[in-house]
């Protein structure tokens, strides 16, 4: 298992980590069939979507914010219940097929670390499956 | 990695692909412990739910459409931001356990390709993990 | 593949199953790189989030209930369409990295069986991937 450190820059952010993952796959995932990218946090998630037009990431974040507003009648007293709920919806890991040491992403796909309670220093765990 | 081609028939559709996946598992997944079905698109996803009553799939699609309406104040100019958001919520892959070359699905479960910006010709990547 | 039986105690419940999974990982997952926890049901899911403050789980369940209310104009006649929709949003499996026979969860993370149509007797399938 490899660990990557990530610094996020806003309360909500979709940070493109595709190239950082790809750089780990080349040396460590030559014989792997898939790479699992896992987020060990409870107020952040990870997702795969379009990385060409940054408006797509902005739309995803803004719509999630509308569905799960930061202030509502939440019980958890730390003021970040929305971040926990968004992380539950988005999920804590993604799997991507690997072929010949390269990510088999679709043409428009990128891997985004989904920060919902930043800015923070975060980690992802990268595991190669065969 | 195997590739399957899929033709979807509407803008929003949950297309049952269980039998197509099962037909790949028998010859290729005899020794696999799990199969990963991956969608290399950004306006479609994949999910597992009930395949017995087609009303369930209709309810899932209609409710997602209500939560993420096609026209809202989105930034992305291609008119399919809702599809990107729905794909992010549903996810880009599913994993199903495999036992003796057969999918270990629950009694009522089927695997659905989730089209949110069709009709289109689409692909899924099928990878066997051990 | 190992099977775990679970009894849920309410219509909606996030039941912490972390310790039950950890107890299977120690003897069976010594050489595994990841464990997959799979829900073979269509009105329940599984997710990873904070297990320290039980208010977080309550907030997640209550907000999902607000986004997907139990009674709306659903087609499926069994009165549990909301449960099918919530299960589709949350997902049917989680993956957790394993290192030396131990779950590599983040400090605040727990694995929750997400019941949306209980109380019921349920199962999860636990598969070790290498």
mmCIF file of C-alpha atoms in Angstrom:
data_model
loop_
_atom_site.group_PDB
_atom_site.id
_atom_site.type_symbol
_atom_site.label_atom_id
_atom_site.label_comp_id
_atom_site.label_asym_id
_atom_site.label_seq_id
_atom_site.Cartn_x
_atom_site.Cartn_y
_atom_site.Cartn_z
ATOM 1 C CA UNK A 1 0.000 0.000 0.000
ATOM 2 C CA UNK A 2 1.309 3.432 -0.997
ATOM 3 C CA UNK A 3 0.329 6.669 0.711
ATOM 4 C CA UNK A 4 -0.086 10.010 -1.005
ATOM 5 C CA UNK A 5 -0.286 13.308 0.809
ATOM 6 C CA UNK A 6 -2.683 15.917 -0.513
ATOM 7 C CA UNK A 7 -3.286 19.525 0.434
ATOM 8 C CA UNK A 8 -6.725 20.857 -0.282
ATOM 9 C CA UNK A 9 -7.405 24.547 -0.752
ATOM 10 C CA UNK A 10 -11.040 25.250 0.100
ATOM 11 C CA UNK A 11 -13.920 24.003 2.232
ATOM 12 C CA UNK A 12 -15.301 22.189 -0.829
ATOM 13 C CA UNK A 13 -12.940 21.152 -3.592
ATOM 14 C CA UNK A 14 -12.640 18.515 -6.282
ATOM 15 C CA UNK A 15 -8.880 18.127 -6.619
ATOM 16 C CA UNK A 16 -7.661 16.243 -9.697
ATOM 17 C CA UNK A 17 -5.209 13.567 -8.471
ATOM 18 C CA UNK A 18 -5.110 11.513 -11.688
ATOM 19 C CA UNK A 19 -1.485 12.267 -12.514
ATOM 20 C CA UNK A 20 -0.300 11.493 -8.957
ATOM 21 C CA UNK A 21 -2.050 8.108 -9.109
ATOM 22 C CA UNK A 22 -0.744 7.395 -12.618
ATOM 23 C CA UNK A 23 2.818 8.083 -11.417
ATOM 24 C CA UNK A 24 2.409 5.381 -8.746
ATOM 25 C CA UNK A 25 0.821 2.880 -11.116
ATOM 26 C CA UNK A 26 3.771 2.885 -13.521
ATOM 27 C CA UNK A 27 6.426 1.516 -11.105
ATOM 28 C CA UNK A 28 4.165 -0.380 -8.646
ATOM 29 C CA UNK A 29 1.241 -1.563 -10.752
ATOM 30 C CA UNK A 30 2.955 -3.239 -13.715
ATOM 31 C CA UNK A 31 1.259 -6.562 -13.005
ATOM 32 C CA UNK A 32 -1.862 -5.176 -11.345
ATOM 33 C CA UNK A 33 -5.332 -5.540 -12.796
ATOM 34 C CA UNK A 34 -6.826 -2.675 -10.812
ATOM 35 C CA UNK A 35 -5.839 0.142 -8.517
ATOM 36 C CA UNK A 36 -7.908 1.067 -5.483
ATOM 37 C CA UNK A 37 -7.694 4.635 -4.224
ATOM 38 C CA UNK A 38 -8.960 4.840 -0.655
ATOM 39 C CA UNK A 39 -9.721 7.913 1.461
ATOM 40 C CA UNK A 40 -9.106 7.330 5.209
ATOM 41 C CA UNK A 41 -11.168 10.400 6.209
ATOM 42 C CA UNK A 42 -14.837 10.860 7.093
ATOM 43 C CA UNK A 43 -15.423 14.354 5.695
ATOM 44 C CA UNK A 44 -13.873 13.741 2.280
ATOM 45 C CA UNK A 45 -14.500 11.241 -0.508
ATOM 46 C CA UNK A 46 -13.276 10.330 -3.957
ATOM 47 C CA UNK A 47 -14.976 10.179 -7.334
ATOM 48 C CA UNK A 48 -14.321 9.819 -11.043
ATOM 49 C CA UNK A 49 -15.736 12.339 -13.497
ATOM 50 C CA UNK A 50 -14.827 14.765 -16.266
ATOM 51 C CA UNK A 51 -11.489 16.542 -15.929
ATOM 52 C CA UNK A 52 -11.530 18.454 -19.246
ATOM 53 C CA UNK A 53 -13.934 21.302 -18.385
ATOM 54 C CA UNK A 54 -13.471 22.551 -14.791
ATOM 55 C CA UNK A 55 -17.110 23.724 -14.857
ATOM 56 C CA UNK A 56 -18.186 20.101 -14.426
ATOM 57 C CA UNK A 57 -16.394 19.804 -11.074
ATOM 58 C CA UNK A 58 -17.866 23.157 -10.018
ATOM 59 C CA UNK A 59 -21.379 21.985 -10.926
ATOM 60 C CA UNK A 60 -20.936 18.722 -8.983
ATOM 61 C CA UNK A 61 -19.771 20.579 -5.857
ATOM 62 C CA UNK A 62 -22.450 23.263 -6.057
ATOM 63 C CA UNK A 63 -25.252 20.771 -6.566
ATOM 64 C CA UNK A 64 -24.060 18.602 -3.679
ATOM 65 C CA UNK A 65 -24.018 21.772 -1.545
ATOM 66 C CA UNK A 66 -27.633 22.440 -2.516
ATOM 67 C CA UNK A 67 -28.706 18.870 -1.699
ATOM 68 C CA UNK A 68 -26.752 18.862 1.586
ATOM 69 C CA UNK A 69 -26.537 22.442 2.873
ATOM 70 C CA UNK A 70 -23.880 23.287 5.463
ATOM 71 C CA UNK A 71 -26.403 24.526 7.988
ATOM 72 C CA UNK A 72 -29.512 22.506 8.709
ATOM 73 C CA UNK A 73 -30.857 20.986 11.917
ATOM 74 C CA UNK A 74 -27.969 18.563 12.340
ATOM 75 C CA UNK A 75 -27.215 16.839 15.663
ATOM 76 C CA UNK A 76 -23.416 16.487 15.348
ATOM 77 C CA UNK A 77 -21.942 19.532 17.087
ATOM 78 C CA UNK A 78 -18.774 20.076 15.042
ATOM 79 C CA UNK A 79 -20.492 22.020 12.275
ATOM 80 C CA UNK A 80 -19.448 19.630 9.519
ATOM 81 C CA UNK A 81 -22.352 17.190 9.314
ATOM 82 C CA UNK A 82 -22.880 18.183 5.690
ATOM 83 C CA UNK A 83 -19.327 17.001 4.938
ATOM 84 C CA UNK A 84 -19.979 13.599 6.559
ATOM 85 C CA UNK A 85 -23.212 13.207 4.574
ATOM 86 C CA UNK A 86 -21.598 14.213 1.268
ATOM 87 C CA UNK A 87 -18.733 11.773 1.900
ATOM 88 C CA UNK A 88 -21.288 8.989 2.483
ATOM 89 C CA UNK A 89 -23.022 9.788 -0.806
ATOM 90 C CA UNK A 90 -19.843 10.052 -2.876
ATOM 91 C CA UNK A 91 -18.024 7.100 -1.274
ATOM 92 C CA UNK A 92 -14.644 6.429 0.284
ATOM 93 C CA UNK A 93 -12.880 4.623 -2.571
ATOM 94 C CA UNK A 94 -12.685 4.229 -6.317
ATOM 95 C CA UNK A 95 -11.365 1.344 -8.374
ATOM 96 C CA UNK A 96 -9.790 1.846 -11.787
ATOM 97 C CA UNK A 97 -8.721 -0.975 -14.140
ATOM 98 C CA UNK A 98 -4.999 -1.118 -14.902
ATOM 99 C CA UNK A 99 -3.539 -2.482 -18.160
ATOM 100 C CA UNK A 100 0.210 -2.745 -18.691
ATOM 101 C CA UNK A 101 0.975 -0.404 -15.821
ATOM 102 C CA UNK A 102 -1.378 2.321 -17.053
ATOM 103 C CA UNK A 103 -4.747 3.491 -15.745
ATOM 104 C CA UNK A 104 -7.563 2.397 -18.088
ATOM 105 C CA UNK A 105 -9.604 5.558 -17.618
ATOM 106 C CA UNK A 106 -12.126 6.709 -20.197
ATOM 107 C CA UNK A 107 -11.182 9.602 -22.500
ATOM 108 C CA UNK A 108 -12.741 12.339 -20.339
ATOM 109 C CA UNK A 109 -12.259 10.756 -16.933
ATOM 110 C CA UNK A 110 -10.108 11.989 -14.088
ATOM 111 C CA UNK A 111 -9.849 10.912 -10.449
ATOM 112 C CA UNK A 112 -10.886 13.639 -8.006
ATOM 113 C CA UNK A 113 -10.211 13.841 -4.295
ATOM 114 C CA UNK A 114 -13.461 15.283 -2.932
ATOM 115 C CA UNK A 115 -12.791 17.661 -0.047
ATOM 116 C CA UNK A 116 -15.891 18.683 1.893
ATOM 117 C CA UNK A 117 -14.369 20.147 5.074
ATOM 118 C CA UNK A 118 -11.108 21.787 4.055
ATOM 119 C CA UNK A 119 -8.692 23.253 3.620
ATOM 120 C CA UNK A 120 -6.734 20.391 5.188
ATOM 121 C CA UNK A 121 -3.778 18.117 4.789
ATOM 122 C CA UNK A 122 -5.188 14.755 3.660
ATOM 123 C CA UNK A 123 -4.024 11.286 2.612
ATOM 124 C CA UNK A 124 -5.095 8.647 0.153
ATOM 125 C CA UNK A 125 -4.046 4.996 0.291
ATOM 126 C CA UNK A 126 -3.220 3.406 -3.056
ATOM 127 C CA UNK A 127 -3.453 -0.400 -3.307
ATOM 128 C CA UNK A 128 -2.783 -2.592 -6.367
ATOM 129 C CA UNK A 129 -4.998 -5.620 -6.900
ATOM 130 C CA UNK A 130 -4.236 -8.585 -9.126
ATOM 131 C CA UNK B 1 -9.830 -6.970 -19.063
ATOM 132 C CA UNK B 2 -12.868 -7.656 -21.215
ATOM 133 C CA UNK B 3 -14.918 -4.951 -22.954
ATOM 134 C CA UNK B 4 -18.644 -5.050 -23.491
ATOM 135 C CA UNK B 5 -20.492 -2.771 -25.873
ATOM 136 C CA UNK B 6 -23.888 -1.480 -24.794
ATOM 137 C CA UNK B 7 -26.525 0.515 -26.637
ATOM 138 C CA UNK B 8 -28.779 2.607 -24.471
ATOM 139 C CA UNK B 9 -32.244 3.647 -25.582
ATOM 140 C CA UNK B 10 -33.215 6.829 -23.739
ATOM 141 C CA UNK B 11 -31.746 9.906 -22.081
ATOM 142 C CA UNK B 12 -32.129 8.180 -18.696
ATOM 143 C CA UNK B 13 -32.151 4.404 -18.529
ATOM 144 C CA UNK B 14 -31.255 1.622 -16.133
ATOM 145 C CA UNK B 15 -30.254 -1.180 -18.478
ATOM 146 C CA UNK B 16 -29.981 -4.646 -16.925
ATOM 147 C CA UNK B 17 -26.585 -6.073 -17.954
ATOM 148 C CA UNK B 18 -26.510 -8.946 -15.446
ATOM 149 C CA UNK B 19 -26.721 -11.716 -18.021
ATOM 150 C CA UNK B 20 -23.999 -10.178 -20.211
ATOM 151 C CA UNK B 21 -21.670 -9.989 -17.200
ATOM 152 C CA UNK B 22 -22.567 -13.529 -16.087
ATOM 153 C CA UNK B 23 -21.705 -14.844 -19.570
ATOM 154 C CA UNK B 24 -18.203 -13.362 -19.227
ATOM 155 C CA UNK B 25 -17.707 -14.649 -15.697
ATOM 156 C CA UNK B 26 -18.260 -18.304 -16.643
ATOM 157 C CA UNK B 27 -15.284 -18.662 -19.049
ATOM 158 C CA UNK B 28 -12.986 -15.927 -17.677
ATOM 159 C CA UNK B 29 -13.737 -15.802 -13.961
ATOM 160 C CA UNK B 30 -13.473 -19.465 -12.928
ATOM 161 C CA UNK B 31 -10.746 -18.697 -10.399
ATOM 162 C CA UNK B 32 -11.768 -15.122 -9.642
ATOM 163 C CA UNK B 33 -12.982 -13.962 -6.260
ATOM 164 C CA UNK B 34 -14.699 -10.848 -7.568
ATOM 165 C CA UNK B 35 -15.623 -9.136 -10.797
ATOM 166 C CA UNK B 36 -15.317 -5.398 -11.233
ATOM 167 C CA UNK B 37 -17.577 -3.716 -13.774
ATOM 168 C CA UNK B 38 -16.211 -0.306 -14.703
ATOM 169 C CA UNK B 39 -17.860 2.478 -16.707
ATOM 170 C CA UNK B 40 -15.323 4.585 -18.680
ATOM 171 C CA UNK B 41 -17.824 7.430 -19.211
ATOM 172 C CA UNK B 42 -18.591 10.595 -17.237
ATOM 173 C CA UNK B 43 -22.328 10.886 -17.867
ATOM 174 C CA UNK B 44 -23.216 7.281 -17.015
ATOM 175 C CA UNK B 45 -22.711 5.081 -13.982
ATOM 176 C CA UNK B 46 -23.442 1.588 -12.731
ATOM 177 C CA UNK B 47 -25.440 0.266 -9.787
ATOM 178 C CA UNK B 48 -26.879 -2.885 -8.283
ATOM 179 C CA UNK B 49 -30.546 -3.065 -7.327
ATOM 180 C CA UNK B 50 -33.755 -5.002 -7.849
ATOM 181 C CA UNK B 51 -34.294 -6.479 -11.289
ATOM 182 C CA UNK B 52 -37.581 -8.325 -10.604
ATOM 183 C CA UNK B 53 -40.051 -5.402 -10.702
ATOM 184 C CA UNK B 54 -39.140 -2.826 -13.398
ATOM 185 C CA UNK B 55 -40.983 -0.182 -11.348
ATOM 186 C CA UNK B 56 -38.000 -0.107 -8.980
ATOM 187 C CA UNK B 57 -35.636 1.016 -11.742
ATOM 188 C CA UNK B 58 -38.207 3.596 -12.878
ATOM 189 C CA UNK B 59 -38.503 4.953 -9.322
ATOM 190 C CA UNK B 60 -34.716 5.215 -8.957
ATOM 191 C CA UNK B 61 -34.384 7.145 -12.238
ATOM 192 C CA UNK B 62 -37.327 9.449 -11.549
ATOM 193 C CA UNK B 63 -36.165 10.277 -8.061
ATOM 194 C CA UNK B 64 -32.610 10.992 -9.231
ATOM 195 C CA UNK B 65 -34.143 13.289 -11.883
ATOM 196 C CA UNK B 66 -36.021 15.128 -9.141
ATOM 197 C CA UNK B 67 -32.897 15.517 -6.983
ATOM 198 C CA UNK B 68 -30.757 16.547 -9.968
ATOM 199 C CA UNK B 69 -33.009 18.237 -12.530
ATOM 200 C CA UNK B 70 -31.778 18.548 -16.137
ATOM 201 C CA UNK B 71 -32.098 22.323 -16.154
ATOM 202 C CA UNK B 72 -30.766 24.358 -13.273
ATOM 203 C CA UNK B 73 -28.181 27.127 -13.088
ATOM 204 C CA UNK B 74 -25.292 24.910 -14.163
ATOM 205 C CA UNK B 75 -21.987 26.317 -15.472
ATOM 206 C CA UNK B 76 -21.007 23.526 -17.875
ATOM 207 C CA UNK B 77 -22.292 24.561 -21.290
ATOM 208 C CA UNK B 78 -23.051 21.178 -22.850
ATOM 209 C CA UNK B 79 -26.489 20.847 -21.233
ATOM 210 C CA UNK B 80 -25.674 17.593 -19.457
ATOM 211 C CA UNK B 81 -24.418 18.718 -16.054
ATOM 212 C CA UNK B 82 -27.221 16.744 -14.416
ATOM 213 C CA UNK B 83 -25.809 13.592 -16.010
ATOM 214 C CA UNK B 84 -22.309 14.289 -14.636
ATOM 215 C CA UNK B 85 -23.744 14.894 -11.150
ATOM 216 C CA UNK B 86 -25.899 11.759 -11.211
ATOM 217 C CA UNK B 87 -22.893 9.702 -12.369
ATOM 218 C CA UNK B 88 -20.870 11.077 -9.428
ATOM 219 C CA UNK B 89 -23.604 10.084 -6.976
ATOM 220 C CA UNK B 90 -24.156 6.590 -8.396
ATOM 221 C CA UNK B 91 -20.480 5.791 -9.014
ATOM 222 C CA UNK B 92 -18.350 4.484 -11.864
ATOM 223 C CA UNK B 93 -17.910 0.846 -10.844
ATOM 224 C CA UNK B 94 -19.451 -2.045 -8.969
ATOM 225 C CA UNK B 95 -17.808 -5.110 -7.485
ATOM 226 C CA UNK B 96 -19.615 -8.438 -7.198
ATOM 227 C CA UNK B 97 -18.229 -11.520 -5.436
ATOM 228 C CA UNK B 98 -17.655 -14.555 -7.675
ATOM 229 C CA UNK B 99 -17.863 -18.163 -6.465
ATOM 230 C CA UNK B 100 -17.042 -21.072 -8.777
ATOM 231 C CA UNK B 101 -17.335 -18.926 -11.889
ATOM 232 C CA UNK B 102 -20.776 -17.564 -10.955
ATOM 233 C CA UNK B 103 -21.843 -14.126 -9.730
ATOM 234 C CA UNK B 104 -22.778 -14.229 -6.038
ATOM 235 C CA UNK B 105 -25.624 -11.746 -6.360
ATOM 236 C CA UNK B 106 -28.470 -11.632 -3.864
ATOM 237 C CA UNK B 107 -31.825 -13.126 -4.875
ATOM 238 C CA UNK B 108 -33.350 -9.882 -6.154
ATOM 239 C CA UNK B 109 -30.192 -8.174 -7.368
ATOM 240 C CA UNK B 110 -29.267 -7.250 -10.913
ATOM 241 C CA UNK B 111 -26.459 -5.103 -12.332
ATOM 242 C CA UNK B 112 -27.702 -2.001 -14.124
ATOM 243 C CA UNK B 113 -25.821 0.248 -16.510
ATOM 244 C CA UNK B 114 -27.074 3.724 -15.549
ATOM 245 C CA UNK B 115 -27.411 5.932 -18.618
ATOM 246 C CA UNK B 116 -27.969 9.617 -17.845
ATOM 247 C CA UNK B 117 -27.222 11.240 -21.232
ATOM 248 C CA UNK B 118 -28.343 8.781 -23.885
ATOM 249 C CA UNK B 119 -29.227 7.272 -26.140
ATOM 250 C CA UNK B 120 -25.618 6.372 -26.881
ATOM 251 C CA UNK B 121 -23.264 3.562 -27.681
ATOM 252 C CA UNK B 122 -21.366 2.817 -24.459
ATOM 253 C CA UNK B 123 -18.763 0.423 -23.048
ATOM 254 C CA UNK B 124 -18.082 -1.306 -19.770
ATOM 255 C CA UNK B 125 -14.745 -2.814 -18.771
ATOM 256 C CA UNK B 126 -14.945 -6.148 -16.943
ATOM 257 C CA UNK B 127 -11.973 -7.147 -14.767
ATOM 258 C CA UNK B 128 -11.574 -10.313 -12.684
ATOM 259 C CA UNK B 129 -9.849 -10.023 -9.317
ATOM 260 C CA UNK B 130 -8.340 -12.871 -7.329
ATOM 261 C CA UNK C 1 -16.036 -15.839 0.738
ATOM 262 C CA UNK C 2 -17.256 -15.535 4.305
ATOM 263 C CA UNK C 3 -20.847 -14.744 5.279
ATOM 264 C CA UNK C 4 -21.894 -12.691 8.269
ATOM 265 C CA UNK C 5 -25.420 -12.591 9.624
ATOM 266 C CA UNK C 6 -26.712 -9.268 10.890
ATOM 267 C CA UNK C 7 -29.908 -8.331 12.692
ATOM 268 C CA UNK C 8 -31.060 -4.764 12.221
ATOM 269 C CA UNK C 9 -33.288 -3.014 14.723
ATOM 270 C CA UNK C 10 -35.218 -0.252 12.951
ATOM 271 C CA UNK C 11 -36.574 0.753 9.561
ATOM 272 C CA UNK C 12 -33.506 2.951 9.061
ATOM 273 C CA UNK C 13 -30.298 2.111 10.873
ATOM 274 C CA UNK C 14 -26.562 2.509 10.454
ATOM 275 C CA UNK C 15 -25.195 -0.530 12.258
ATOM 276 C CA UNK C 16 -21.468 -0.495 13.030
ATOM 277 C CA UNK C 17 -20.037 -3.821 11.796
ATOM 278 C CA UNK C 18 -16.358 -2.832 11.945
ATOM 279 C CA UNK C 19 -15.426 -5.236 14.721
ATOM 280 C CA UNK C 20 -17.193 -8.179 13.063
ATOM 281 C CA UNK C 21 -15.275 -7.512 9.844
ATOM 282 C CA UNK C 22 -11.973 -7.040 11.710
ATOM 283 C CA UNK C 23 -12.472 -10.415 13.426
ATOM 284 C CA UNK C 24 -12.726 -12.096 10.007
ATOM 285 C CA UNK C 25 -9.740 -10.238 8.568
ATOM 286 C CA UNK C 26 -7.335 -11.489 11.248
ATOM 287 C CA UNK C 27 -7.568 -15.247 10.455
ATOM 288 C CA UNK C 28 -8.605 -15.082 6.777
ATOM 289 C CA UNK C 29 -6.991 -11.896 5.457
ATOM 290 C CA UNK C 30 -3.362 -12.292 6.587
ATOM 291 C CA UNK C 31 -2.087 -12.088 3.000
ATOM 292 C CA UNK C 32 -4.907 -9.963 1.607
ATOM 293 C CA UNK C 33 -4.402 -6.455 0.268
ATOM 294 C CA UNK C 34 -8.056 -5.474 0.583
ATOM 295 C CA UNK C 35 -11.332 -6.712 1.960
ATOM 296 C CA UNK C 36 -14.590 -6.270 0.102
ATOM 297 C CA UNK C 37 -17.794 -6.163 2.123
ATOM 298 C CA UNK C 38 -20.783 -6.836 -0.103
ATOM 299 C CA UNK C 39 -24.496 -6.465 0.673
ATOM 300 C CA UNK C 40 -26.664 -8.984 -1.250
ATOM 301 C CA UNK C 41 -29.862 -6.990 -0.604
ATOM 302 C CA UNK C 42 -31.654 -4.274 -2.604
ATOM 303 C CA UNK C 43 -33.077 -2.194 0.263
ATOM 304 C CA UNK C 44 -29.853 -1.940 2.276
ATOM 305 C CA UNK C 45 -26.354 -0.681 1.545
ATOM 306 C CA UNK C 46 -23.005 -0.224 3.195
ATOM 307 C CA UNK C 47 -20.858 2.834 3.863
ATOM 308 C CA UNK C 48 -17.803 4.041 5.737
ATOM 309 C CA UNK C 49 -18.017 7.085 7.992
ATOM 310 C CA UNK C 50 -17.406 8.337 11.514
ATOM 311 C CA UNK C 51 -18.054 5.849 14.307
ATOM 312 C CA UNK C 52 -16.934 8.028 17.261
ATOM 313 C CA UNK C 53 -19.966 10.320 17.642
ATOM 314 C CA UNK C 54 -23.273 8.477 17.012
ATOM 315 C CA UNK C 55 -24.825 11.830 16.020
ATOM 316 C CA UNK C 56 -22.996 11.572 12.689
ATOM 317 C CA UNK C 57 -24.803 8.340 11.774
ATOM 318 C CA UNK C 58 -28.108 9.898 12.879
ATOM 319 C CA UNK C 59 -27.480 12.971 10.704
ATOM 320 C CA UNK C 60 -26.647 10.800 7.675
ATOM 321 C CA UNK C 61 -29.839 8.751 8.064
ATOM 322 C CA UNK C 62 -32.071 11.764 8.692
ATOM 323 C CA UNK C 63 -30.719 13.695 5.741
ATOM 324 C CA UNK C 64 -31.092 10.710 3.406
ATOM 325 C CA UNK C 65 -34.699 10.419 4.648
ATOM 326 C CA UNK C 66 -35.256 14.076 3.747
ATOM 327 C CA UNK C 67 -33.759 13.645 0.270
ATOM 328 C CA UNK C 68 -35.656 10.393 -0.342
ATOM 329 C CA UNK C 69 -38.886 10.491 1.685
ATOM 330 C CA UNK C 70 -40.711 7.214 2.391
ATOM 331 C CA UNK C 71 -43.913 8.380 0.750
ATOM 332 C CA UNK C 72 -43.815 10.069 -2.628
ATOM 333 C CA UNK C 73 -45.434 9.209 -5.964
ATOM 334 C CA UNK C 74 -43.472 5.975 -6.389
ATOM 335 C CA UNK C 75 -44.557 3.233 -8.833
ATOM 336 C CA UNK C 76 -43.242 0.174 -6.992
ATOM 337 C CA UNK C 77 -46.148 -1.128 -4.913
ATOM 338 C CA UNK C 78 -44.320 -2.599 -1.926
ATOM 339 C CA UNK C 79 -43.992 0.706 -0.070
ATOM 340 C CA UNK C 80 -40.210 0.596 0.096
ATOM 341 C CA UNK C 81 -39.117 2.483 -3.029
ATOM 342 C CA UNK C 82 -37.287 4.968 -0.823
ATOM 343 C CA UNK C 83 -35.163 2.096 0.512
ATOM 344 C CA UNK C 84 -34.250 0.951 -3.013
ATOM 345 C CA UNK C 85 -33.300 4.518 -3.983
ATOM 346 C CA UNK C 86 -31.206 5.079 -0.845
ATOM 347 C CA UNK C 87 -29.419 1.758 -1.422
ATOM 348 C CA UNK C 88 -28.589 2.873 -4.989
ATOM 349 C CA UNK C 89 -27.144 6.150 -3.723
ATOM 350 C CA UNK C 90 -25.096 4.609 -0.890
ATOM 351 C CA UNK C 91 -23.908 1.547 -2.843
ATOM 352 C CA UNK C 92 -23.793 -2.197 -2.337
ATOM 353 C CA UNK C 93 -20.168 -2.687 -1.333
ATOM 354 C CA UNK C 94 -17.161 -1.094 0.302
ATOM 355 C CA UNK C 95 -13.491 -1.904 -0.076
ATOM 356 C CA UNK C 96 -11.004 -1.379 2.745
ATOM 357 C CA UNK C 97 -7.223 -1.817 2.429
ATOM 358 C CA UNK C 98 -5.717 -4.561 4.600
ATOM 359 C CA UNK C 99 -2.157 -4.495 5.955
ATOM 360 C CA UNK C 100 -0.741 -7.423 7.933
ATOM 361 C CA UNK C 101 -4.173 -8.880 8.590
ATOM 362 C CA UNK C 102 -5.596 -5.608 9.926
ATOM 363 C CA UNK C 103 -8.084 -3.164 8.398
ATOM 364 C CA UNK C 104 -6.320 0.050 7.336
ATOM 365 C CA UNK C 105 -9.206 2.315 8.302
ATOM 366 C CA UNK C 106 -8.673 5.996 9.085
ATOM 367 C CA UNK C 107 -8.693 7.096 12.729
ATOM 368 C CA UNK C 108 -12.391 8.009 12.823
ATOM 369 C CA UNK C 109 -13.704 5.509 10.298
ATOM 370 C CA UNK C 110 -16.073 2.629 10.903
ATOM 371 C CA UNK C 111 -17.927 0.326 8.501
ATOM 372 C CA UNK C 112 -21.708 0.676 8.723
ATOM 373 C CA UNK C 113 -24.364 -1.684 7.416
ATOM 374 C CA UNK C 114 -27.021 0.719 6.114
ATOM 375 C CA UNK C 115 -30.522 -0.670 6.744
ATOM 376 C CA UNK C 116 -33.298 1.199 4.939
ATOM 377 C CA UNK C 117 -36.204 -1.284 5.223
ATOM 378 C CA UNK C 118 -35.784 -3.068 8.542
ATOM 379 C CA UNK C 119 -35.885 -4.462 11.025
ATOM 380 C CA UNK C 120 -34.695 -7.589 9.229
ATOM 381 C CA UNK C 121 -32.232 -10.427 9.329
ATOM 382 C CA UNK C 122 -29.542 -9.579 6.771
ATOM 383 C CA UNK C 123 -26.249 -10.894 5.418
ATOM 384 C CA UNK C 124 -22.981 -9.466 4.188
ATOM 385 C CA UNK C 125 -20.443 -11.331 2.065
ATOM 386 C CA UNK C 126 -16.793 -10.763 2.978
ATOM 387 C CA UNK C 127 -14.176 -11.419 0.270
ATOM 388 C CA UNK C 128 -10.388 -11.014 0.550
ATOM 389 C CA UNK C 129 -8.532 -9.692 -2.475
ATOM 390 C CA UNK C 130 -4.804 -9.986 -3.117
#
